[in-house]
Coordinates of C-alpha atoms and ligand atoms in Angstrom, one line a residue:
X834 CA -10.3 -48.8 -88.0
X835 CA -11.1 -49.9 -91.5
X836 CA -7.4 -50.4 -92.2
X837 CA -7.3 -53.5 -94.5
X838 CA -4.2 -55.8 -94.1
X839 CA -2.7 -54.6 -97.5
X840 CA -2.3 -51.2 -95.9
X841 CA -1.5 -52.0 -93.1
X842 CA 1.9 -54.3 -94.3
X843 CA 1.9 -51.6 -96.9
X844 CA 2.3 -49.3 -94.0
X845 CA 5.0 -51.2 -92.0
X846 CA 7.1 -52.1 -94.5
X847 CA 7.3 -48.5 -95.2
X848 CA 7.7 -47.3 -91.6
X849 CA 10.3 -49.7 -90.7
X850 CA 12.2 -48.2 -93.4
X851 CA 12.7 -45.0 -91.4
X852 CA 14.9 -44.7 -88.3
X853 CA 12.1 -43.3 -85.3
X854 CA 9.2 -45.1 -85.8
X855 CA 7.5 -48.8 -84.5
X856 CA 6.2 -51.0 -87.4
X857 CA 2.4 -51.0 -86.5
X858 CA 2.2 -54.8 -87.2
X859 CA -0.2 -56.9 -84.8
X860 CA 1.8 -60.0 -84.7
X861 CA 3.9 -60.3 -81.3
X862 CA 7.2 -61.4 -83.2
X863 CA 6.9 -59.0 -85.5
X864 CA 6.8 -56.1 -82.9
X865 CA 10.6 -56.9 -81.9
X866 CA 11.3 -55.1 -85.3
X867 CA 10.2 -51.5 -84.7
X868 CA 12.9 -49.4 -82.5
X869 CA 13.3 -49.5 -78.6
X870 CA 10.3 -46.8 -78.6
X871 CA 7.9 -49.3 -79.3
X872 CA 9.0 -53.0 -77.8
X873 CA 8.8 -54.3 -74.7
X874 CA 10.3 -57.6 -73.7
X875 CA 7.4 -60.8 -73.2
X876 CA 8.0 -60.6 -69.4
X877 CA 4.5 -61.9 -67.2
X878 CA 2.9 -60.2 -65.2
X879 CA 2.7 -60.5 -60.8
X880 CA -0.6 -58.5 -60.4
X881 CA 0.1 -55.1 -57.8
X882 CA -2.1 -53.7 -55.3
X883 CA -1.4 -50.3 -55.0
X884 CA -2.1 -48.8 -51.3
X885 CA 0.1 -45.8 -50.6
X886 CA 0.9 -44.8 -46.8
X887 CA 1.2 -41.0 -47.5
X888 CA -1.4 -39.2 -50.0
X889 CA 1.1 -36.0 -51.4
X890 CA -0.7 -33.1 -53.5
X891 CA 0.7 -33.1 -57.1
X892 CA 0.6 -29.1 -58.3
X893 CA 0.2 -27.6 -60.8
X894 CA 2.9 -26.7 -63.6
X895 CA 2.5 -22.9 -62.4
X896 CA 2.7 -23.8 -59.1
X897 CA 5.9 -25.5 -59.3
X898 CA 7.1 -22.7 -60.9
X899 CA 6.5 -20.6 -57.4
X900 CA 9.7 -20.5 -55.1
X901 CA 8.3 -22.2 -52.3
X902 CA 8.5 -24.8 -55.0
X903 CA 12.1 -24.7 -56.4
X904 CA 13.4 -27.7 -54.6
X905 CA 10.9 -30.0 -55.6
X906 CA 11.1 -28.8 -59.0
X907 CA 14.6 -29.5 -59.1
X908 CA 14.3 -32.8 -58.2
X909 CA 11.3 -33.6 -60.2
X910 CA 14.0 -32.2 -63.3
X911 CA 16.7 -34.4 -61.5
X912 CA 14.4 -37.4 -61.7
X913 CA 13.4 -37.2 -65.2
X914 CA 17.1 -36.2 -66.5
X915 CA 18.3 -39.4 -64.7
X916 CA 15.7 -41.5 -66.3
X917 CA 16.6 -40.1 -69.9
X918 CA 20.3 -41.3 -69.4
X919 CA 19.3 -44.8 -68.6
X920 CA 20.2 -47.1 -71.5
X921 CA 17.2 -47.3 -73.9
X922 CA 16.5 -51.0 -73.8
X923 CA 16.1 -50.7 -69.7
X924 CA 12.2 -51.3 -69.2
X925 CA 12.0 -48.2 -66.5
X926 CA 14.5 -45.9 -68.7
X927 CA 12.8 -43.3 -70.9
X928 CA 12.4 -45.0 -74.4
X929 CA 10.2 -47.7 -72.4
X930 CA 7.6 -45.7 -71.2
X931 CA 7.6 -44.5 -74.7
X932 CA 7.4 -48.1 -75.7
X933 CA 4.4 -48.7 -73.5
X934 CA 2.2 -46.1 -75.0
X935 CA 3.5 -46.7 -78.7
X936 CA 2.3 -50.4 -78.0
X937 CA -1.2 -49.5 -76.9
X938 CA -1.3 -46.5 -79.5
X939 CA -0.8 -48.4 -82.8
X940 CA -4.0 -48.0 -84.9
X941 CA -4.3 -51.4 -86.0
X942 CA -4.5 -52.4 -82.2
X943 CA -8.0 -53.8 -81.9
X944 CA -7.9 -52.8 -78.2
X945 CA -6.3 -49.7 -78.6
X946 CA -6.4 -47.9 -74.8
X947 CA -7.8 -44.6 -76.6
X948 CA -11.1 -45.6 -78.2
X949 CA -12.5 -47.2 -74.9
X950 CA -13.0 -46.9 -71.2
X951 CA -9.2 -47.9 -70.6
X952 CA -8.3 -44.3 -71.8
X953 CA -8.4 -43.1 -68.4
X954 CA -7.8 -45.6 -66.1
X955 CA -4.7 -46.5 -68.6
X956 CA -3.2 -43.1 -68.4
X957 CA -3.7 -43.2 -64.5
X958 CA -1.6 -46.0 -64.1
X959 CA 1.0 -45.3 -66.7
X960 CA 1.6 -41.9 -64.9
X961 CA 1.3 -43.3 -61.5
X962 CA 4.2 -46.1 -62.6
X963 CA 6.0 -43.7 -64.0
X964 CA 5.8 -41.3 -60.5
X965 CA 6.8 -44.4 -58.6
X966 CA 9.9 -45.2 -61.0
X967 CA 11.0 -41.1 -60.7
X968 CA 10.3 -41.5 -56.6
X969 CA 13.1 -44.2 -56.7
X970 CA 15.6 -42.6 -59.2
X971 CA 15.3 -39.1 -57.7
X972 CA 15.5 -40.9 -54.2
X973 CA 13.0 -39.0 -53.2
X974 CA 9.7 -40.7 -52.2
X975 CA 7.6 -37.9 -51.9
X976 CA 8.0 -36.9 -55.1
X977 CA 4.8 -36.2 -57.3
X978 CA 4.2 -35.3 -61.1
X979 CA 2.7 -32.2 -62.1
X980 CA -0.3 -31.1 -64.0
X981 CA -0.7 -28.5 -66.8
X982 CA -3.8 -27.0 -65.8
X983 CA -4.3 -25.9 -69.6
X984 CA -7.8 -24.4 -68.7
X985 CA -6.3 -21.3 -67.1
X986 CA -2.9 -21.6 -68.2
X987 CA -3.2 -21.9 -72.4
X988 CA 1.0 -21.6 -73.1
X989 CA 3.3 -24.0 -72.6
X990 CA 4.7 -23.6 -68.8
X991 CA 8.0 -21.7 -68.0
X992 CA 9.4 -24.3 -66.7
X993 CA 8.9 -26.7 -69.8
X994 CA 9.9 -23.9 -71.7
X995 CA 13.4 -22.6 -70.5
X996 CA 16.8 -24.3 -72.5
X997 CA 19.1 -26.8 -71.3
X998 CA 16.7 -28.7 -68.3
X999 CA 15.4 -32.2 -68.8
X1000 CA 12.0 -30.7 -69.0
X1001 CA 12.6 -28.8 -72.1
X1002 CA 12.1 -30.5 -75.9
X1003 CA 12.8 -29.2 -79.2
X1004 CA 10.6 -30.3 -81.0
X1005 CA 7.3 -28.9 -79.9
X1006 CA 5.4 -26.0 -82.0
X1007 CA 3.2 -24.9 -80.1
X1008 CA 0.6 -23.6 -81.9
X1009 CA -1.5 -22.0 -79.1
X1010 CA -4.8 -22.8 -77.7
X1011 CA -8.2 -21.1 -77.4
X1012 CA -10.6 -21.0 -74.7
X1013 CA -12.9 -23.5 -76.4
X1014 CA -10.2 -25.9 -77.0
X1015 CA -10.3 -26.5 -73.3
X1016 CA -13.9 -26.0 -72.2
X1017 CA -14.2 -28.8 -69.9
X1018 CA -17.6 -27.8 -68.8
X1019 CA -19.6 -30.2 -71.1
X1020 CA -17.5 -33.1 -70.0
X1021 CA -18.0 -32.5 -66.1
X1022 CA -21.6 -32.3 -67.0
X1023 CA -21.9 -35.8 -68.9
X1024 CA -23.8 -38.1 -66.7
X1025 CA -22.6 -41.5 -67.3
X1026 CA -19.4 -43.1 -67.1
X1027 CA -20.1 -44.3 -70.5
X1028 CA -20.3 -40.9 -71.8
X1029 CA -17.4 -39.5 -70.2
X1030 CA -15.0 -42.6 -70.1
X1031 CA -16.7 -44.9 -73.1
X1032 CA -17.2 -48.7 -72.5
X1033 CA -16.2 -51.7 -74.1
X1034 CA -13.6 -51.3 -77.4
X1035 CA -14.6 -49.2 -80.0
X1036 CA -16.7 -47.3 -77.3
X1037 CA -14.9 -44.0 -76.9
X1038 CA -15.6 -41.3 -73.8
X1039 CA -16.0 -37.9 -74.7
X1040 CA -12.8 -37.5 -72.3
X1041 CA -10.3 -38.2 -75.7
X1042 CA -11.9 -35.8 -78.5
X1043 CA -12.7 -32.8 -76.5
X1044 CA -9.0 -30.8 -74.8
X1045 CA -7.5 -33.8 -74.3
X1046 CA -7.2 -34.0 -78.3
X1047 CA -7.5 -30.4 -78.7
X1048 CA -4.3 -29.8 -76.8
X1049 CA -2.5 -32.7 -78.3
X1050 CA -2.9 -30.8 -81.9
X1051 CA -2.1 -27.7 -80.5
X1052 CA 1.3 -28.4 -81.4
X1053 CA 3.4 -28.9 -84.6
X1054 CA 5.9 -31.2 -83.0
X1055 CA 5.6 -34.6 -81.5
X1056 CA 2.6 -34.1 -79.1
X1057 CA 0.9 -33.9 -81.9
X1058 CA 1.2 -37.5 -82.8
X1059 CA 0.1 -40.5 -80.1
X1060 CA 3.0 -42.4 -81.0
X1061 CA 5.5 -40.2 -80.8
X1062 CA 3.9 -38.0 -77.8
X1063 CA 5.8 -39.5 -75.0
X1064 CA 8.7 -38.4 -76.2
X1065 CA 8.3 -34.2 -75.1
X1066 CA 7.7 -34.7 -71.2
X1067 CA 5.3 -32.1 -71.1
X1068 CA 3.1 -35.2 -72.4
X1069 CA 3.0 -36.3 -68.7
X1070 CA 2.0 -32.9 -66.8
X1071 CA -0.6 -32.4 -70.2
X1072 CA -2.3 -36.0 -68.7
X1073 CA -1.8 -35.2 -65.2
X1074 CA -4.5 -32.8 -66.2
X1075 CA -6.3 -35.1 -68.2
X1076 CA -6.1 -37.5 -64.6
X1077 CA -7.4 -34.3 -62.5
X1078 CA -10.6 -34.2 -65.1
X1079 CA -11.6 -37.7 -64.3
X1080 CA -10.5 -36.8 -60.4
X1081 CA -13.0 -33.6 -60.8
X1082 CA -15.9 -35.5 -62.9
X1083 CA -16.0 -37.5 -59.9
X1084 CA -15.8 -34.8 -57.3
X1085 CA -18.3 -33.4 -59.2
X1086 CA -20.6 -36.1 -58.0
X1087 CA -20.5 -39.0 -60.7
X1088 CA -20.0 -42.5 -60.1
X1089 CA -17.1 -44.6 -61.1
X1090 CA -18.3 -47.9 -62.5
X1091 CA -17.3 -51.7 -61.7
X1092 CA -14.3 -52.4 -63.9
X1093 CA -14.7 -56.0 -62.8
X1094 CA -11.4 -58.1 -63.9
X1095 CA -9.8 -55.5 -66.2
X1096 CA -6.4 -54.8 -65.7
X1097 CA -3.5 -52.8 -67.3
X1098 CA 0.1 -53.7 -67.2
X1099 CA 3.4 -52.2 -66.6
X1100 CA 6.6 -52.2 -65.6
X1101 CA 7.5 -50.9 -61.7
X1102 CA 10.4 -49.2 -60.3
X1103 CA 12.1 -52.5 -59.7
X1104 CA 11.7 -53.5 -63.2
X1105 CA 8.8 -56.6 -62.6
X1106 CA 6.0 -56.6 -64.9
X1107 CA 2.8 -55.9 -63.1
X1108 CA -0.9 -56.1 -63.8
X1109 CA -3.2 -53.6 -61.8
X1110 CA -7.3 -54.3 -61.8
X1111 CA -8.4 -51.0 -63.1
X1112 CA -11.1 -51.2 -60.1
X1113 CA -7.7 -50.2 -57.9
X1114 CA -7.1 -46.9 -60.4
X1115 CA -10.3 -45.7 -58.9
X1116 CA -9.1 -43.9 -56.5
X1117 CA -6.3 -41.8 -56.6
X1118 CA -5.5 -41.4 -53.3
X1119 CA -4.8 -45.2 -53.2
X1120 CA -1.8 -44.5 -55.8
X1121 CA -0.5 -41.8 -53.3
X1122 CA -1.3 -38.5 -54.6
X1123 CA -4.4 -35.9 -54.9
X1124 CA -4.7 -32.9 -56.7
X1125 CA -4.0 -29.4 -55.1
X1126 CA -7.1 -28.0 -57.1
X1127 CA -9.8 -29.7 -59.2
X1128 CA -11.9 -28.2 -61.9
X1129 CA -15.5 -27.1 -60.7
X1130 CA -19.0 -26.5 -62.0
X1131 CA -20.3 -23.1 -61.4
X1132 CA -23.8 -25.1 -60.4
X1133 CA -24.7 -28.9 -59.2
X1134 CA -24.0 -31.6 -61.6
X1135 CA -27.1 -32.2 -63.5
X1136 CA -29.3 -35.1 -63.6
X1137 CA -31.4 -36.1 -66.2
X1138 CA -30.3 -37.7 -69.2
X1139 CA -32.7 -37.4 -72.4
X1140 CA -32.1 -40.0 -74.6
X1141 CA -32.7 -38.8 -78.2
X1142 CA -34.0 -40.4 -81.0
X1143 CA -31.3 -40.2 -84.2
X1144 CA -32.4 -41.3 -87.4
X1145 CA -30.4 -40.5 -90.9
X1146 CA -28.8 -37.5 -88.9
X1147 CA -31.9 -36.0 -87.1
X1148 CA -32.4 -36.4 -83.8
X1149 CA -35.7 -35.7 -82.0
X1150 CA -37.1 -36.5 -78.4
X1151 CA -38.3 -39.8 -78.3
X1152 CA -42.0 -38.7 -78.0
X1153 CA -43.8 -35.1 -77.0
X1154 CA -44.0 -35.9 -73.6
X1155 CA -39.9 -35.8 -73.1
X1156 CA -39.9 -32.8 -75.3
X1157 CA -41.6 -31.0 -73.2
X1158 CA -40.1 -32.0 -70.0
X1159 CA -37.1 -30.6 -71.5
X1160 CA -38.6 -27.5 -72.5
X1161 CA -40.3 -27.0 -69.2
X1162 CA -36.8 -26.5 -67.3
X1163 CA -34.2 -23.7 -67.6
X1164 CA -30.9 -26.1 -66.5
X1165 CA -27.9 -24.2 -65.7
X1166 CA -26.4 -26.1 -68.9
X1167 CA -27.6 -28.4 -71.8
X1168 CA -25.1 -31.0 -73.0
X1169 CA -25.5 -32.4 -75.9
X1170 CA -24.0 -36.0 -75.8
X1171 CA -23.2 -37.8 -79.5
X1172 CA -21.7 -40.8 -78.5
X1173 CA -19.7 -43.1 -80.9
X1174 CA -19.8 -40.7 -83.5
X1175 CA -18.7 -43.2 -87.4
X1176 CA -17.9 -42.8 -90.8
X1177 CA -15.5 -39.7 -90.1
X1178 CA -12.9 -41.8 -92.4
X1179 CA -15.5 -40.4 -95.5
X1180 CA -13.8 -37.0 -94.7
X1181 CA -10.5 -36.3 -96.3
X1182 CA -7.4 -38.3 -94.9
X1183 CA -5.8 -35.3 -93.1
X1184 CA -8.6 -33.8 -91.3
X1185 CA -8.4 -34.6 -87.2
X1186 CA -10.4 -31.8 -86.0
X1187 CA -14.3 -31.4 -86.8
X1188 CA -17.2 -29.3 -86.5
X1189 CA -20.4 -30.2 -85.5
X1190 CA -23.9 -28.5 -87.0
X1191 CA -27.4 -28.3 -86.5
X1192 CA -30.0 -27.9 -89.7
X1193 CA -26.3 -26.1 -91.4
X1194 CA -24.5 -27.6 -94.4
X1195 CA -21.7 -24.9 -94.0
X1196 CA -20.0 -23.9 -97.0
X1197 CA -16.5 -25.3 -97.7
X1198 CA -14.0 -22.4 -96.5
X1199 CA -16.5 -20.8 -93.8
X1200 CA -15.1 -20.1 -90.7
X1201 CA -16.9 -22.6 -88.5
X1202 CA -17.3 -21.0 -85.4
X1203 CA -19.4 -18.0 -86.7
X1204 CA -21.8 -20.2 -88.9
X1205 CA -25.0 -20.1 -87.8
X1206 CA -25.7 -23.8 -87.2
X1207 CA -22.3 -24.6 -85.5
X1208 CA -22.9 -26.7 -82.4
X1209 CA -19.3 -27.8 -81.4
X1210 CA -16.0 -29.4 -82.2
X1211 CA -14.8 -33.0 -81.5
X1212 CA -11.2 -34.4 -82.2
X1213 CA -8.6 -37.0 -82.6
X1214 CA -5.2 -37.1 -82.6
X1215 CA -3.1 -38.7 -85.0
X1216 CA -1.3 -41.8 -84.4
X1217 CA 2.4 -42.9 -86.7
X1218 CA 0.9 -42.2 -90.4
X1219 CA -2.7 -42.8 -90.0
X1220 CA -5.4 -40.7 -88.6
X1221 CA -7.7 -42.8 -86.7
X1222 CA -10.8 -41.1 -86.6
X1223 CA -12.3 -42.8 -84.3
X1224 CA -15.1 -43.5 -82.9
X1225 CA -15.2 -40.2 -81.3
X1226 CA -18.0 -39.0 -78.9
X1227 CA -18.6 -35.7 -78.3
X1228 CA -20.1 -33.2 -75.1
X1229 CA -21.4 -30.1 -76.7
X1230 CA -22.6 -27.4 -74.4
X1231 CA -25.3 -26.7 -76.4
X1232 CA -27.2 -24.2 -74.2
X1233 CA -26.9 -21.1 -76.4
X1234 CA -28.1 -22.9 -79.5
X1235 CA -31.0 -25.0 -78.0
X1236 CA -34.0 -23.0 -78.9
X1237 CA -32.9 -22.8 -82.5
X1238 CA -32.7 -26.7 -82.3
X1239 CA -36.1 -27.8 -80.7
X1240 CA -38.6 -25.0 -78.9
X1241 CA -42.0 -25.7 -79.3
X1242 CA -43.0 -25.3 -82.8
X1243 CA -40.1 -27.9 -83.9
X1244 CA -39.4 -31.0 -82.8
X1245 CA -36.6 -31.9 -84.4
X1246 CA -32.5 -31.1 -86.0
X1247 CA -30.7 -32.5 -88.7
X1248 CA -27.1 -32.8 -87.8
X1249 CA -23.9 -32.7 -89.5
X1250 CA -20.3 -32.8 -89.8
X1251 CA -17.2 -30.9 -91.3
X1252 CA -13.7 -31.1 -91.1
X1253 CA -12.1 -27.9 -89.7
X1254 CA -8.6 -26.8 -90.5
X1255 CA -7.6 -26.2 -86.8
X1256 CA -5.5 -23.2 -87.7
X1257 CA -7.9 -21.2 -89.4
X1258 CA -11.1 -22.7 -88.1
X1259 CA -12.5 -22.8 -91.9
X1260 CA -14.1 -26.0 -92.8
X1261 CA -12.0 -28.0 -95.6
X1262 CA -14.4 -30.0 -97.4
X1263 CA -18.3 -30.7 -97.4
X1264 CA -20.4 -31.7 -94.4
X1265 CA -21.9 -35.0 -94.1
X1266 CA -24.6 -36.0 -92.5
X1267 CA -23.9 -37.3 -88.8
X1268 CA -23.9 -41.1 -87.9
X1269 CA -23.5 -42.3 -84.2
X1270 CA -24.7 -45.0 -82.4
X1271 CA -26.6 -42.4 -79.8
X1272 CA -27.4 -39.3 -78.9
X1273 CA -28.4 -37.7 -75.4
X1274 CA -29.6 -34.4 -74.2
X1275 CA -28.0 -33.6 -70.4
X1276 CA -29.7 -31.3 -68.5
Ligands
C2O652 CU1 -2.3 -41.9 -75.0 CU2 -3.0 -38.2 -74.9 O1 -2.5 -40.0 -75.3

């Protein structure tokens, strides 16, 4: 965020020298400059009340894959190959739902849709507009997307991956993904909306640095970028699963908050601008669709939320008391929450993914994951040329590590944090000392 304006015209005068990419400037005239990927004509907005009649399961990539499957699959390709052969300055042709993200991507973008709570209610509806728009081109109106349920399934699907179907991309890379990239666990477990979908802007949710991010810079290609991610249409079945994690954090007995008069806007199938309240995203089975499986907790959702004191990277229970409340239980899982994690721009200009460590200054070069004091990884994705590093908040199942943290003879950690070279999982430069705005204990 600590772009300075000399960059950042710096920046667009030399991005609008290259053919693909949206200038990142702020001013609304000055938009109408970057390519049909990133513009959108000044229409205003009629606000939309969506309130489906029929609630249709979308599947998963794999199980569209199954013959029972193969007709809607087909249209579903259909759909999307019609939409890519609209004319790119059409608002519901495929350049302009590029254009909608690129918009809300940019990092200069005080509001930017990924560092608050509009990540997820944002992605809802641009998926949702986007199903409605592929309903009417496929002529098919029970049409649903698709999820990659990337938990269980850590390649990219067989039917993204075959040659010569609209749902195939070329440039991809897929780098592969580990089981910890997409540990969703922590995140069912965070207690508050705040936590899990952030707040007001500049407030991020642990929902965007954990597999969302991971999975994003899993690849080489352009998923690996936020502006340029729309582009591979895997992006969409990637945030359908992205959608069924807020879908299951709910189901797993959280609370959605009021969003009050917040809206998001977007183009529908007949090409009218619209604004939605995000207090209608709520629900998904008001948009017409629920998921045929959600992700689950192997126990009930836990409860109590520990604030923690953090002070020039240490963080301690408020008082002995709390300390030994949370000592006194053994909770199916521990979640450590660092919310609004800051000053990750200190680490070298390249680095997106990083790893978190208790009372550890790891060496530069060690492989993170078997250091001693490694508690956990957060990332971001990058966005055009810059690497917007946040604020990121991070859910760290930190159950294995807790009595080397706090037990009874210490009260307190010192934290910090590394940049990790996502290939080899070696850290690329020197820890620094963690600063957040807070940190919780969920248990
Ligand atoms: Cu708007 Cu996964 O990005």
């Amino acid at each position: 965020m600590s772009m300075n304006r000399r960059t950042f015209i710096r920046q667009a005068t030399f991005t609008m020298g290259s053919v693909t990419m949206c200038s990142w400037l702020e001013t609304a005239n000055l938009w109408a400059q970057g390519g049909t990927e990133c513009t959108l004509p000044s229409d205003k907005a009629t606000p939309w009340t969506p309130d489906e009649r029929k609630v249709l399961k979308r599947f998963s990539t794999a199980e569209m894959g199954q013959p029972g499957h193969a007709a809607a699959l087909a249209k579903y390709r259909d759909a999307i190959c019609k939409m890519h052969a609209l004319p790119a300055s059409d608002v519901i042709g495929w350049d302009k739902q590029i254009a909608q993200h690129c918009l809300n991507c940019a990092p200069t973008k005080p509001d930017n849709i990924h560092y608050s709570q509009y990540f997820l209610p944002w992605h809802r509806a641009f998926l949702y507009s986007l199903e409605r728009i592929l309903r009417k081109l496929g002529g098919d109106d029970d049409l649903r997307l698709m999820y990659w349920n990337w938990e269980q399934d850590r390649t990219v699907p067989a039917i993204y991956s075959q040659a010569k179907q609209c749902l195939f991309y070329q440039n991809r890379g897929f780098q592969g993904l580990s089981t910890s990239d997409v540990n969703v666990q922590p995140l069912l477990t965070t207690a508050t909306w705040e936590e899990f979908g952030g707040g007001a802007s500049g407030d991020a949710g642990a929902a965007f640095g954990g597999p969302h991010a991971n999975v994003h810079d899993a690849f080489n290609g352009d998923m690996s970028n936020l502006q340029y991610s729309p582009r591979d249409p895997i992006f969409y079945a990637h945030h359908g699963n992205v959608d069924r994690l807020w879908s299951s954090w709910i189901n797993a007995g959280h609370k959605n908050p009021d969003f009050g008069q917040d809206k998001v806007y977007f183009y529908d199938e007949d090409r009218k601008f619209r604004s939605i309240l995000l207090n209608d995203l709520r629900d998904e089975k008001k948009l017409g669709y629920e998921y045929s499986s959600l992700m689950t907790l192997p126990f009930r959702v836990p409860v109590k939320v520990f604030p923690m004191l953090l002070n020039r990277a240490i963080v301690q229970p408020p008082d002995p008391d709390t300390q030994r409340q949370i000592l006194s239980e053994a909770p199916p899982s521990r979640t450590l929450v660092i919310h609004n994690i800051k000053g990750l721009e200190k680490l070298p200009e390249n680095a997106n993914t990083f790893g978190i460590f208790a009372d550890e200054d790891p060496k530069v070069g060690a492989v993170a994951e078997q250091e001693p004091g490694f508690v956990g990884r957060v990332a971001t994705v990058k966005a055009g040329e810059t690497n917007l590093k946040g604020p990121l908040t991070a859910a760290l199942d930190i159950a294995p590590k807790m009595s080397s943290m706090i037990n009874k003879d210490k009260k307190s950690f010192r934290m910090t944090v590394a940049p990790i070279d996502r290939k080899t999982g070696k850290t690329t430069a020197p820890a620094i000392p963690l600063e957040a705005d807070k940190v919780a204990l969920v248990q």
